[in-house]
Coordinates of C-alpha atoms (C1' of nucleotides) in Angstrom, one line a residue:
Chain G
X104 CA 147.4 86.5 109.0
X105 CA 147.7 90.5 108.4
X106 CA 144.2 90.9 108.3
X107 CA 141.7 89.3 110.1
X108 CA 138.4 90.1 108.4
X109 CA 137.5 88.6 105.5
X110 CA 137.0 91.2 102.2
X111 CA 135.1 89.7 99.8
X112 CA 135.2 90.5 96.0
X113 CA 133.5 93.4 94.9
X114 CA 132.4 93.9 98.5
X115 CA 134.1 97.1 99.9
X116 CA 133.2 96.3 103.4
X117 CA 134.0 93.3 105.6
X118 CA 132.2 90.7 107.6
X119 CA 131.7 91.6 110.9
X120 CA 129.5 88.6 111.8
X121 CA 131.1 85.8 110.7
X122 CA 128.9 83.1 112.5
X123 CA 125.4 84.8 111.1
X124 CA 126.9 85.2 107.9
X125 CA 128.3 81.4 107.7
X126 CA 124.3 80.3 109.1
X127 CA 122.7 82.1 107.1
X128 CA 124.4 80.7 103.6
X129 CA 124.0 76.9 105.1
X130 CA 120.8 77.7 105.5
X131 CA 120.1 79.0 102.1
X132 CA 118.3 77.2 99.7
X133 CA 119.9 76.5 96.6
X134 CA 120.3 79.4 93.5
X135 CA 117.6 77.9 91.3
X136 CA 114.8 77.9 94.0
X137 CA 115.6 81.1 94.8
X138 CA 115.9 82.7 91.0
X139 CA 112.1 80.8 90.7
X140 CA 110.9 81.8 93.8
X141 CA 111.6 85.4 92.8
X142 CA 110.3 84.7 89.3
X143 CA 107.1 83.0 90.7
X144 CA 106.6 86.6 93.1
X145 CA 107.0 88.4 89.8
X146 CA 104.2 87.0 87.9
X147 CA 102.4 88.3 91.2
X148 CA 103.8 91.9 91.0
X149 CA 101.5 93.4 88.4
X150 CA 98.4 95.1 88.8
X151 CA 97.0 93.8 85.7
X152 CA 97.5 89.8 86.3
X153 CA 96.9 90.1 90.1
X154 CA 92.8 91.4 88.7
X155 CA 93.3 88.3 86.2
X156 CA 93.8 86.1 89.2
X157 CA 91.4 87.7 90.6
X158 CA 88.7 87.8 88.5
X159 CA 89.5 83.6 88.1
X160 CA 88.9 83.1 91.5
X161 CA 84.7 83.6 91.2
X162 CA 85.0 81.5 87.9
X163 CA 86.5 80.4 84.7
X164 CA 86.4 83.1 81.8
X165 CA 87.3 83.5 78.2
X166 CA 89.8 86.2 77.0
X167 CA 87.0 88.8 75.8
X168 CA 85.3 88.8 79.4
X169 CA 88.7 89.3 80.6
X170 CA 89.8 92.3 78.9
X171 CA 86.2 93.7 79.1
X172 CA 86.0 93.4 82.7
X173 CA 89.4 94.9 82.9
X174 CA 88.9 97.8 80.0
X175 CA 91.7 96.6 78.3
X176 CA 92.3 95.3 75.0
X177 CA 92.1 91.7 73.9
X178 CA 95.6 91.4 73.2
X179 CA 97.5 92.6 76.4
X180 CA 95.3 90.1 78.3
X181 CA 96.5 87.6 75.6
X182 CA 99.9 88.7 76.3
X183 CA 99.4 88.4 80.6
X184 CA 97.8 85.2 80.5
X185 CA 100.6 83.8 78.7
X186 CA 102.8 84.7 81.3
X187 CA 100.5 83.2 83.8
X188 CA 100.3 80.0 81.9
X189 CA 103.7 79.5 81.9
X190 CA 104.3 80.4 85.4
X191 CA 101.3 77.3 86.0
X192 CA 98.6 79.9 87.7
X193 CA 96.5 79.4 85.3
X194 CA 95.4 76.5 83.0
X195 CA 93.2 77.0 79.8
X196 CA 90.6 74.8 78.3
X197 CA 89.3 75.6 74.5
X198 CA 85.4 75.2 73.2
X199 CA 85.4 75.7 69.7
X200 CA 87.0 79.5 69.2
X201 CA 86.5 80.6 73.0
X202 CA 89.2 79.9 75.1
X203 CA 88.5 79.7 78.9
X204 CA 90.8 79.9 81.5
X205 CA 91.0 79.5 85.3
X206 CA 93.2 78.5 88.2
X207 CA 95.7 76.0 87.2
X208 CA 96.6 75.8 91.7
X209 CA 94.7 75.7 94.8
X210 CA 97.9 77.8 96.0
X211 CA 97.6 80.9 93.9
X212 CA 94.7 81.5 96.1
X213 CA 97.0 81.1 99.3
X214 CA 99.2 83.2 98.3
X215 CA 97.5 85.6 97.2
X216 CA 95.6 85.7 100.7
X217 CA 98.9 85.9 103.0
X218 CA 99.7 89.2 100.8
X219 CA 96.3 90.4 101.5
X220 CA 96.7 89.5 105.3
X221 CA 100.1 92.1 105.0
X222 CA 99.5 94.9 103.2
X223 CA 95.7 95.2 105.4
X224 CA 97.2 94.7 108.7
X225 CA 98.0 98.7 109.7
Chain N
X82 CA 68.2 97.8 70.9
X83 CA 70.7 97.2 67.9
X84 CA 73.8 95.6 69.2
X85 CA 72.7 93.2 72.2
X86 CA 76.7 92.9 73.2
X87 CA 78.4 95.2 74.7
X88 CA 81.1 97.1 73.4
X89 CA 83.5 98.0 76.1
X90 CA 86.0 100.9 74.7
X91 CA 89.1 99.8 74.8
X92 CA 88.5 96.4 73.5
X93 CA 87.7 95.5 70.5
X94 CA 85.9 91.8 71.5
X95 CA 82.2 91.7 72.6
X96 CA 81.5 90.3 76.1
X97 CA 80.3 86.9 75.9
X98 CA 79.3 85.9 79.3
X99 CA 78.1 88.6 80.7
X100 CA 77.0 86.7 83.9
X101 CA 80.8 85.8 84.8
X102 CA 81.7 89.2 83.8
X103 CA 79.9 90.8 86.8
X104 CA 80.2 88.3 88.9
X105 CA 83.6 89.0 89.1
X106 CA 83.3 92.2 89.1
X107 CA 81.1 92.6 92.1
X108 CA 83.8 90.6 93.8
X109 CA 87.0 92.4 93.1
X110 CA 88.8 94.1 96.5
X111 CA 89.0 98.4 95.3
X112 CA 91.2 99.1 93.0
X113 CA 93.7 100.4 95.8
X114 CA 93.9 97.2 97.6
X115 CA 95.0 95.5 94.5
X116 CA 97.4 98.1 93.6
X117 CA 98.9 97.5 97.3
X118 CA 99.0 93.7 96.5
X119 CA 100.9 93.9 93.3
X120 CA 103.3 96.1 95.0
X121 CA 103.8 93.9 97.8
X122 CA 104.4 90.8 95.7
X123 CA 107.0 93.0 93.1
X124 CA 109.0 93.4 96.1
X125 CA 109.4 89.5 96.6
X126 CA 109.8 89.4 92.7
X127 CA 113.6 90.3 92.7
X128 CA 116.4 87.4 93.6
X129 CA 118.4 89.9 95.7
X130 CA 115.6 90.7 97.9
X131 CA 114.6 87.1 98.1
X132 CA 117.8 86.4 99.0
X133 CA 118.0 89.0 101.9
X134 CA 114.9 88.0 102.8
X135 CA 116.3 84.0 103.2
X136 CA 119.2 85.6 105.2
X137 CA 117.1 86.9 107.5
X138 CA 114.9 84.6 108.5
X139 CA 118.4 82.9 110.0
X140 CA 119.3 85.9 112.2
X141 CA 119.6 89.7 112.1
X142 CA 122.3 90.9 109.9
X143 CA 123.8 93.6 109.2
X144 CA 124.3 95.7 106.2
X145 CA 127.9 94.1 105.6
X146 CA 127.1 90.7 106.9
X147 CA 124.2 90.8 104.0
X148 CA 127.1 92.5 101.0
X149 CA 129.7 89.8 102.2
X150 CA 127.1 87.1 101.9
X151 CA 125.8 87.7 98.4
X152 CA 129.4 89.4 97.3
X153 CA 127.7 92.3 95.8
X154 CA 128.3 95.8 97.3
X155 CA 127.4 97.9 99.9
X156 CA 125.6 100.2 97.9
X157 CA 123.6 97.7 96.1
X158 CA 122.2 95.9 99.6
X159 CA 121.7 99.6 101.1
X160 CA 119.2 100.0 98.4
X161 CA 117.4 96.9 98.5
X162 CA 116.9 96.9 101.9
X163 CA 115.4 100.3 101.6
X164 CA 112.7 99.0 99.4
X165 CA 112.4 96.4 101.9
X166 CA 111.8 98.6 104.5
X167 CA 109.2 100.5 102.8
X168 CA 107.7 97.9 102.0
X169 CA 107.3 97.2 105.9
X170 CA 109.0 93.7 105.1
X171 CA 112.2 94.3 107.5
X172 CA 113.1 96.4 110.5
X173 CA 116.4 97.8 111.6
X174 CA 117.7 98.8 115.0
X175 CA 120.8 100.6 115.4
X176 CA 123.8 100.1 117.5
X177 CA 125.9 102.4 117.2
X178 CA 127.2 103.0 113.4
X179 CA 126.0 99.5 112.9
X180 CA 122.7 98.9 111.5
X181 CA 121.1 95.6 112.1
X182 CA 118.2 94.6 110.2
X183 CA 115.7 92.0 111.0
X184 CA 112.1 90.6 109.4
X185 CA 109.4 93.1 110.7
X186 CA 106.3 90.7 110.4
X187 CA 105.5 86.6 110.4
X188 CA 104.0 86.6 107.0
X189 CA 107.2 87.1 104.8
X190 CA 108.4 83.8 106.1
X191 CA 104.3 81.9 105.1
X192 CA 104.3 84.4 101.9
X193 CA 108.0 82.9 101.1
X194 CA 107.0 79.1 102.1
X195 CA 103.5 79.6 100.4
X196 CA 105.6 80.1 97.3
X197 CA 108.1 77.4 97.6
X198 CA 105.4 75.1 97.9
X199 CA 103.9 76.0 94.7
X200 CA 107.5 75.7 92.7
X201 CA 108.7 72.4 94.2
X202 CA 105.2 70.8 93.3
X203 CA 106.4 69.3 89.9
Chain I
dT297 C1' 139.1 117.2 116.6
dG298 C1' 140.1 114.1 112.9
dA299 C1' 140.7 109.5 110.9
dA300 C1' 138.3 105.2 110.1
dC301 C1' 134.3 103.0 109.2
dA302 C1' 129.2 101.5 108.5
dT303 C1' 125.5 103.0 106.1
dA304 C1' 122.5 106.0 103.1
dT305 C1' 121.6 108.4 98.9
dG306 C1' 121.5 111.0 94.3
dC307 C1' 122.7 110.2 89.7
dT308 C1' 123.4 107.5 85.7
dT309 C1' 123.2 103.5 82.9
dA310 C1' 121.8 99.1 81.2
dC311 C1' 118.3 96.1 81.2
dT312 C1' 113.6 94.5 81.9
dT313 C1' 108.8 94.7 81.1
dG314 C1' 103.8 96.1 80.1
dT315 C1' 101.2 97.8 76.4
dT316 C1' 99.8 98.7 71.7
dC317 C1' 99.6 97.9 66.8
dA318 C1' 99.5 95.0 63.1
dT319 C1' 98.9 90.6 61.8
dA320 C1' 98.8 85.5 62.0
dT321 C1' 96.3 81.3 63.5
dG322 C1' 92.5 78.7 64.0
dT323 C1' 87.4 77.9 64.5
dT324 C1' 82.4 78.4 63.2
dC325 C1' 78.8 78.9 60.2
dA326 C1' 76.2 80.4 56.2
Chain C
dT209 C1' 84.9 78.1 50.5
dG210 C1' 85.0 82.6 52.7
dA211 C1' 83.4 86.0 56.1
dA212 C1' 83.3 86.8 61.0
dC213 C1' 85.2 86.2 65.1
dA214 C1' 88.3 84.7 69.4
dT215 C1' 92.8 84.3 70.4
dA216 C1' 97.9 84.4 69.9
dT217 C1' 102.1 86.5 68.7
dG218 C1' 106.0 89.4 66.9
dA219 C1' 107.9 94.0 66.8
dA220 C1' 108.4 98.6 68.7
dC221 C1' 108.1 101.9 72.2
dA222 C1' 107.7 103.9 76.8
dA223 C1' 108.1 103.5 81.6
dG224 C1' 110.2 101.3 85.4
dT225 C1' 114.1 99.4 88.0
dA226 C1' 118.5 97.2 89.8
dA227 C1' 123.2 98.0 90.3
dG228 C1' 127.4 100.8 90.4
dC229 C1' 129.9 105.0 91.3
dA230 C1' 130.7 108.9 93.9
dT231 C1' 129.8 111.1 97.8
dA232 C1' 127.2 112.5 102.0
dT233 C1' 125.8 111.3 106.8
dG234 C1' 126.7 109.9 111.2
dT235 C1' 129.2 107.2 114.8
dT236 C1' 133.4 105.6 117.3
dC237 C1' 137.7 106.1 119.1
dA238 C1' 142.4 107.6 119.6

DNA sequence: TGAACATATGCTTACTTGTTCATATGTTCA
DNA sequence: TGAACATATGAACAAGTAAGCATATGTTCA
């Protein structure tokens, strides 16, 4: 062997710790559950869905209360509750034209509490 | 009194439950706290960072150990981590030229398993 | 001191994403 | 049936962002 570290493709540097580095990928869970996981987190990232949750936590409401609780127009709520449908936060239930929607997961809540617990501690 | 809903400017729906509406928004953290949150969670929301994250909860690493590991560059992990950092996510200590970093706080691993939970449920 | 190396950073580019506007869908009620 | 209304959706645009390149910083060691 000429060289004894390992260079990696499109890596300029080489290993240094072979035995963290070799942990650390058995350890690591597979692609998919890590492309959702990140997905999942991005639902969370916006200000405008995290006061949707938010607002869902105290009780179920229709689009309109939404966007006026949030000043915003009835169609970017539209647009953000989609994504938080089809991320499973939230669920919807229709009566008649209204359409009322709330926590689809007792988790969302959870989660939403451990970033809380971060961002107040210092 | 003419219109007995309220028009909120902005939107162009009427409130219907007005009840709900101030419920919720009696309950809502400040505006800054939510702002924090979202920002919090939009660092999690990116596979890269996830993945770094996943690394570390393994071991320290550094810089290199992290490139080699996801075969992307240098650069690319240098700049990630810094969000990271800001973010007060990970820590670093240095030894020398090399930089090892580390997870700064318990609740990125209960954030991170919070969210697995929720994805591998169906 | 200077070469080698690990890391950081400014700039640029390609891509993603949140919002708005206009409009479509679907329901109620006179 | 048709007007009024709640919601959904497609297209377009602006703002944000991840990654790569080139290079700067800072450390070690001969």
């Amino acid at each position: 062997m000429i060289e004894d570290r390992v260079n990696v493709e499109s890596c300029s540097c080489s290993v240094i710790h072979e035995d963290a580095v070799s942990r650390a990928r058995d350890s690591m869970p597979e692609e998919e559950t890590l492309y959702d996981l990140a997905e999942l987190f991005k639902v969370f990232g916006d200000t405008t869905r995290i006061k949707i949750l938010c607002a869902l936590f105290e009780s179920e409401m229709c689009v309109c209360d939404i966007a006026a609780l949030l000043s915003m127009n009835q169609s970017a709520i539209s647009h953000q509750l989609r994504v938080l449908k089809q991320a499973r936060l939230v669920k919807y239930r229709k009566e008649g034209k209204v359409v009322y929607y709330s926590l689809d997961d007792e988790h969302v809540k959870q989660i939403f509490d451990q970033g809380l617990v971060h961002i107040k501690e210092r």
